[in-house]
Amino acid sequence: MLSLPLDILLIFTIVSPVVGWVTPKLYRAKILGAFTSVALLITGYALYDLYLGSAGASVIYLPSNSLIWATLRIDTLSFFMASIFLGLGFAATIYSIAYVKNKAETPFYYTLILALISGMMGIVFAGDLLILYVFWELMSISSYALIALFKEENTSIEASFKYLIMSAAGSATALFGISFLYGMTGTVNFEGLAATLSGTAPTAWVYIAALFIFLGFGVKTAVFPLHTWLPDAYQAAPSPISAILSGIVIGPGIFAIAKIFFTAFLSIQELWAPALAMLSIITMLVGNVTALMQTDVKRMLAYSSIGQVGYMLIGLAIGTQLGLTGTFLQFFNHALMKGSAFLCVGAIIYRLGSRELSDLQGIGRKMPLTAFALAISVVALVGLPPLAGFPGELTLFTASIQADMTWLGVALLLNIIISAGFYLRIIYALVQPISTSKAEQTKEAPLLMLIPILALVFLIIFFGVWPDPLVNFAGDAADALLSVGGTV
Amino acid sequence: MIDLSYYLIFSLSLYILGIYCLATKRNLIRLLLGVEILINAANTNFITFAAYANPGFVDSMGHSFTSVSIGLSGAVSAVALAVVVLIYRRYGTLDADELKQLRD
């Protein structure tokens, strides 16, 4: 059907509400949490097995006579992205077992998490634009519902609607662009698009299609003028969902833009690369400078995600193998770092009940492990050497010098300095003397929250000290992307 | 056969109409209708291109894309209308300008 890992995940998604019905009400949340974690573990094993079986080549599924079929193209890039989707999804699920209370909505919560992750896996497995669009909508619909689900913040419904309208208009715009690609080539298969469009001189319709597709997928990626939904949505969502949204949901957007632009639109690369470079600089400036002005920690981290999207776009703008390696490396490490940071902030909110930076004063004295993890992830987000943020940023900087676009690397460095301004404010608040009675009464976070946080922090340190396997994996992923268009 | 460019002008103007609707209307339901118009602009394009790809034949890929996207847009509308109902229960209004908690 749809390759083994995706089949397993989709079947578990469909079964999970039934499990929610039949389990006793008292233990429902815990049982469903465990069920979801097991589902993700089994999928992870199936993915690993498929990866070993593929031996570096891409696994291709073509239409067949079975009941459900799809054109899939699973290459190293798919494995690279899917592994971090499953990894961070697993961490957030374990965390949710402690975070989510036993409510009427709880069964839907886990079903939606599974649907969100299967949507993202489907996107990176897709072999043509039809499959990509179907899974794109699966991911989008589950994320709209997840933000509005618990209504724990006053703003969550409003944020969900704002996100929904912007994102649905974005999907429709991308669909409009895809229709022009289809009209020009008669195919929606990535290899077919690359083969048809590479030889011919570009017509005006190629530019129009590229514009619509970039605008459409750019909404989910939060590229500069289309980023306004992001802080509201991340702030209003439950914290584990903020971690998933911020860490990995920007990934499919980056993936879709990279995949389409490096296959169908390679012939007009000299046109879109400078535009993408300018947009990346504006995006990271807007994200980092606005984050400086925030007093709400979750909102600050949300704006810093926009800055990080700017860093990732640099690699796409450079367009060399090294640049793409930097983009994917930065995406992977950002998922670990920002995921861990959002989970830590979620734990602090869970115990303290406030998200204002001024109320966080002295929390490090009461929640030492959480504060330590938050400090490590925040320092890693700045990009200091022995931690995971460093290899990605260094690769992007080296790639910009090698491609004679040093100004892009300098812009990256300047933005890292700006970002240190607000990341370090968080650490500063953590180590202050305790000033409020509320902070006096807080305790360390529950064990089930600490386990995923500390596991992510371990990975941050591990991939910072020994980045070689990850760098090689990201390099293979970049090669796989470039080989679809036939340039390697 | 009618020239292809008329269909393209039609779908582009449908797209612009949808964007105009999203930019100017303040009623939440009307905003949703704007999104639906955008999706229909794309669907029109797919149907047109499917018919014009090979003269005398109809390409099935365009049709399957359209039927899939109609189904998906229905799913999006269902979620969106549920959110609209929640908004109406909480704020008692469907005016987007009244939702001010996020303006800062």
mmCIF file with all atom_site columns, C-alpha atoms in Angstrom, chain A residues 128-130 133-134 137-138 141 144-145 148 151 153-155 157-162 164-165 168-169 172-173 175-176 178-180 182-183 186 188 205 212 232 235 299, chain B residues 8 11-12 15 22 28 31-32 35 38-39 41-43 45-46 49-50 59 61-62 64-65 68-69 72 75-76 79-80 83-84 86-87 90-91 99-102 104:
data_model
loop_
_atom_site.group_PDB
_atom_site.id
_atom_site.type_symbol
_atom_site.label_atom_id
_atom_site.label_alt_id
_atom_site.label_comp_id
_atom_site.label_asym_id
_atom_site.label_entity_id
_atom_site.label_seq_id
_atom_site.pdbx_PDB_ins_code
_atom_site.Cartn_x
_atom_site.Cartn_y
_atom_site.Cartn_z
_atom_site.occupancy
_atom_site.B_iso_or_equiv
_atom_site.pdbx_formal_charge
_atom_site.auth_seq_id
_atom_site.auth_comp_id
_atom_site.auth_asym_id
_atom_site.auth_atom_id
_atom_site.pdbx_PDB_model_num
ATOM 1  C CA . ASP A 1 128 ? 4.274   13.338 -6.929  1.00 0.00 ? 128 ASP A CA 1
ATOM 2  C CA . LEU A 1 129 ? 2.451   16.546 -6.134  1.00 0.00 ? 129 LEU A CA 1
ATOM 3  C CA . LEU A 1 130 ? -0.969  14.895 -5.732  1.00 0.00 ? 130 LEU A CA 1
ATOM 4  C CA . TYR A 1 133 ? -1.002  17.800 -1.453  1.00 0.00 ? 133 TYR A CA 1
ATOM 5  C CA . VAL A 1 134 ? -3.190  15.120 0.154   1.00 0.00 ? 134 VAL A CA 1
ATOM 6  C CA . GLU A 1 137 ? -3.927  18.804 4.017   1.00 0.00 ? 137 GLU A CA 1
ATOM 7  C CA . LEU A 1 138 ? -3.895  15.899 6.502   1.00 0.00 ? 138 LEU A CA 1
ATOM 8  C CA . ILE A 1 141 ? -6.235  19.927 9.327   1.00 0.00 ? 141 ILE A CA 1
ATOM 9  C CA . TYR A 1 144 ? -5.754  23.479 13.169  1.00 0.00 ? 144 TYR A CA 1
ATOM 10 C CA . ALA A 1 145 ? -7.711  21.158 15.414  1.00 0.00 ? 145 ALA A CA 1
ATOM 11 C CA . ALA A 1 148 ? -8.083  24.863 19.207  1.00 0.00 ? 148 ALA A CA 1
ATOM 12 C CA . LYS A 1 151 ? -9.239  25.928 24.776  1.00 0.00 ? 151 LYS A CA 1
ATOM 13 C CA . GLU A 1 153 ? -5.784  29.758 26.585  1.00 0.00 ? 153 GLU A CA 1
ATOM 14 C CA . ASN A 1 154 ? -8.402  32.414 25.947  1.00 0.00 ? 154 ASN A CA 1
ATOM 15 C CA . THR A 1 155 ? -6.795  33.097 22.623  1.00 0.00 ? 155 THR A CA 1
ATOM 16 C CA . ILE A 1 157 ? -9.713  29.456 19.272  1.00 0.00 ? 157 ILE A CA 1
ATOM 17 C CA . GLU A 1 158 ? -8.967  32.831 17.770  1.00 0.00 ? 158 GLU A CA 1
ATOM 18 C CA . ALA A 1 159 ? -5.373  31.863 16.997  1.00 0.00 ? 159 ALA A CA 1
ATOM 19 C CA . SER A 1 160 ? -6.580  28.618 15.441  1.00 0.00 ? 160 SER A CA 1
ATOM 20 C CA . PHE A 1 161 ? -8.988  30.454 13.145  1.00 0.00 ? 161 PHE A CA 1
ATOM 21 C CA . LYS A 1 162 ? -6.359  32.964 12.077  1.00 0.00 ? 162 LYS A CA 1
ATOM 22 C CA . LEU A 1 164 ? -6.664  28.180 9.544   1.00 0.00 ? 164 LEU A CA 1
ATOM 23 C CA . ILE A 1 165 ? -7.637  30.996 7.184   1.00 0.00 ? 165 ILE A CA 1
ATOM 24 C CA . ALA A 1 168 ? -5.911  27.244 3.934   1.00 0.00 ? 168 ALA A CA 1
ATOM 25 C CA . ALA A 1 169 ? -5.498  30.226 1.623   1.00 0.00 ? 169 ALA A CA 1
ATOM 26 C CA . ALA A 1 172 ? -5.162  26.878 -2.176  1.00 0.00 ? 172 ALA A CA 1
ATOM 27 C CA . THR A 1 173 ? -2.496  29.176 -3.619  1.00 0.00 ? 173 THR A CA 1
ATOM 28 C CA . LEU A 1 175 ? -2.722  24.196 -5.517  1.00 0.00 ? 175 LEU A CA 1
ATOM 29 C CA . PHE A 1 176 ? -3.250  26.997 -8.033  1.00 0.00 ? 176 PHE A CA 1
ATOM 30 C CA . ILE A 1 178 ? 0.541   23.207 -9.078  1.00 0.00 ? 178 ILE A CA 1
ATOM 31 C CA . SER A 1 179 ? -2.292  23.432 -11.619 1.00 0.00 ? 179 SER A CA 1
ATOM 32 C CA . PHE A 1 180 ? -0.095  25.627 -13.844 1.00 0.00 ? 180 PHE A CA 1
ATOM 33 C CA . TYR A 1 182 ? 0.384   20.389 -14.544 1.00 0.00 ? 182 TYR A CA 1
ATOM 34 C CA . GLY A 1 183 ? -0.883  22.426 -17.474 1.00 0.00 ? 183 GLY A CA 1
ATOM 35 C CA . GLY A 1 186 ? 0.974   17.185 -18.227 1.00 0.00 ? 186 GLY A CA 1
ATOM 36 C CA . VAL A 1 188 ? 2.833   16.045 -11.479 1.00 0.00 ? 188 VAL A CA 1
ATOM 37 C CA . TRP A 1 205 ? 3.975   30.581 -16.896 1.00 0.00 ? 205 TRP A CA 1
ATOM 38 C CA . PHE A 1 212 ? 2.245   30.844 -6.505  1.00 0.00 ? 212 PHE A CA 1
ATOM 39 C CA . ASP A 1 232 ? -0.281  33.509 17.981  1.00 0.00 ? 232 ASP A CA 1
ATOM 40 C CA . GLN A 1 235 ? 1.556   30.761 22.035  1.00 0.00 ? 235 GLN A CA 1
ATOM 41 C CA . ARG A 1 299 ? 5.963   34.130 22.226  1.00 0.00 ? 299 ARG A CA 1
ATOM 42 C CA . LEU B 2 8   ? -7.131  30.996 -17.840 1.00 0.00 ? 8   LEU B CA 1
ATOM 43 C CA . SER B 2 11  ? -9.573  31.136 -13.293 1.00 0.00 ? 11  SER B CA 1
ATOM 44 C CA . LEU B 2 12  ? -7.167  34.014 -12.623 1.00 0.00 ? 12  LEU B CA 1
ATOM 45 C CA . TYR B 2 15  ? -8.397  33.710 -7.811  1.00 0.00 ? 15  TYR B CA 1
ATOM 46 C CA . LEU B 2 22  ? -10.191 37.506 2.079   1.00 0.00 ? 22  LEU B CA 1
ATOM 47 C CA . LEU B 2 28  ? -15.830 34.803 9.422   1.00 0.00 ? 28  LEU B CA 1
ATOM 48 C CA . LEU B 2 31  ? -13.622 34.597 4.867   1.00 0.00 ? 31  LEU B CA 1
ATOM 49 C CA . LEU B 2 32  ? -14.194 30.843 4.579   1.00 0.00 ? 32  LEU B CA 1
ATOM 50 C CA . VAL B 2 35  ? -10.835 30.270 0.699   1.00 0.00 ? 35  VAL B CA 1
ATOM 51 C CA . LEU B 2 38  ? -9.457  30.126 -4.216  1.00 0.00 ? 38  LEU B CA 1
ATOM 52 C CA . ILE B 2 39  ? -9.655  26.323 -4.250  1.00 0.00 ? 39  ILE B CA 1
ATOM 53 C CA . ALA B 2 41  ? -10.010 28.647 -9.112  1.00 0.00 ? 41  ALA B CA 1
ATOM 54 C CA . ALA B 2 42  ? -7.380  25.909 -8.925  1.00 0.00 ? 42  ALA B CA 1
ATOM 55 C CA . ASN B 2 43  ? -9.958  23.195 -9.665  1.00 0.00 ? 43  ASN B CA 1
ATOM 56 C CA . ASN B 2 45  ? -7.537  25.154 -13.966 1.00 0.00 ? 45  ASN B CA 1
ATOM 57 C CA . PHE B 2 46  ? -7.067  21.413 -13.487 1.00 0.00 ? 46  PHE B CA 1
ATOM 58 C CA . PHE B 2 49  ? -5.752  21.593 -18.553 1.00 0.00 ? 49  PHE B CA 1
ATOM 59 C CA . ALA B 2 50  ? -7.002  17.996 -18.426 1.00 0.00 ? 50  ALA B CA 1
ATOM 60 C CA . ASP B 2 59  ? -6.221  13.379 -19.082 1.00 0.00 ? 59  ASP B CA 1
ATOM 61 C CA . MET B 2 61  ? -4.708  13.046 -13.647 1.00 0.00 ? 61  MET B CA 1
ATOM 62 C CA . GLY B 2 62  ? -6.380  16.469 -13.701 1.00 0.00 ? 62  GLY B CA 1
ATOM 63 C CA . SER B 2 64  ? -8.440  12.855 -10.008 1.00 0.00 ? 64  SER B CA 1
ATOM 64 C CA . PHE B 2 65  ? -6.598  15.880 -8.622  1.00 0.00 ? 65  PHE B CA 1
ATOM 65 C CA . VAL B 2 68  ? -9.401  14.762 -4.334  1.00 0.00 ? 68  VAL B CA 1
ATOM 66 C CA . SER B 2 69  ? -9.106  18.492 -3.728  1.00 0.00 ? 69  SER B CA 1
ATOM 67 C CA . LEU B 2 72  ? -10.106 17.859 1.066   1.00 0.00 ? 72  LEU B CA 1
ATOM 68 C CA . ALA B 2 75  ? -12.762 18.494 5.297   1.00 0.00 ? 75  ALA B CA 1
ATOM 69 C CA . VAL B 2 76  ? -11.105 21.878 5.825   1.00 0.00 ? 76  VAL B CA 1
ATOM 70 C CA . VAL B 2 79  ? -13.020 21.957 10.798  1.00 0.00 ? 79  VAL B CA 1
ATOM 71 C CA . ALA B 2 80  ? -13.285 25.671 10.031  1.00 0.00 ? 80  ALA B CA 1
ATOM 72 C CA . VAL B 2 83  ? -14.037 26.629 14.980  1.00 0.00 ? 83  VAL B CA 1
ATOM 73 C CA . VAL B 2 84  ? -16.489 29.334 13.853  1.00 0.00 ? 84  VAL B CA 1
ATOM 74 C CA . LEU B 2 86  ? -16.751 27.848 19.035  1.00 0.00 ? 86  LEU B CA 1
ATOM 75 C CA . ILE B 2 87  ? -15.927 31.484 18.315  1.00 0.00 ? 87  ILE B CA 1
ATOM 76 C CA . ARG B 2 90  ? -17.412 32.472 23.183  1.00 0.00 ? 90  ARG B CA 1
ATOM 77 C CA . TYR B 2 91  ? -17.574 35.953 21.677  1.00 0.00 ? 91  TYR B CA 1
ATOM 78 C CA . LEU B 2 99  ? -11.718 39.354 17.902  1.00 0.00 ? 99  LEU B CA 1
ATOM 79 C CA . LYS B 2 100 ? -9.175  41.635 19.450  1.00 0.00 ? 100 LYS B CA 1
ATOM 80 C CA . GLN B 2 101 ? -7.400  39.496 22.032  1.00 0.00 ? 101 GLN B CA 1
ATOM 81 C CA . LEU B 2 102 ? -4.477  38.866 19.742  1.00 0.00 ? 102 LEU B CA 1
ATOM 82 C CA . ASP B 2 104 ? -0.790  43.678 20.291  1.00 0.00 ? 104 ASP B CA 1
#
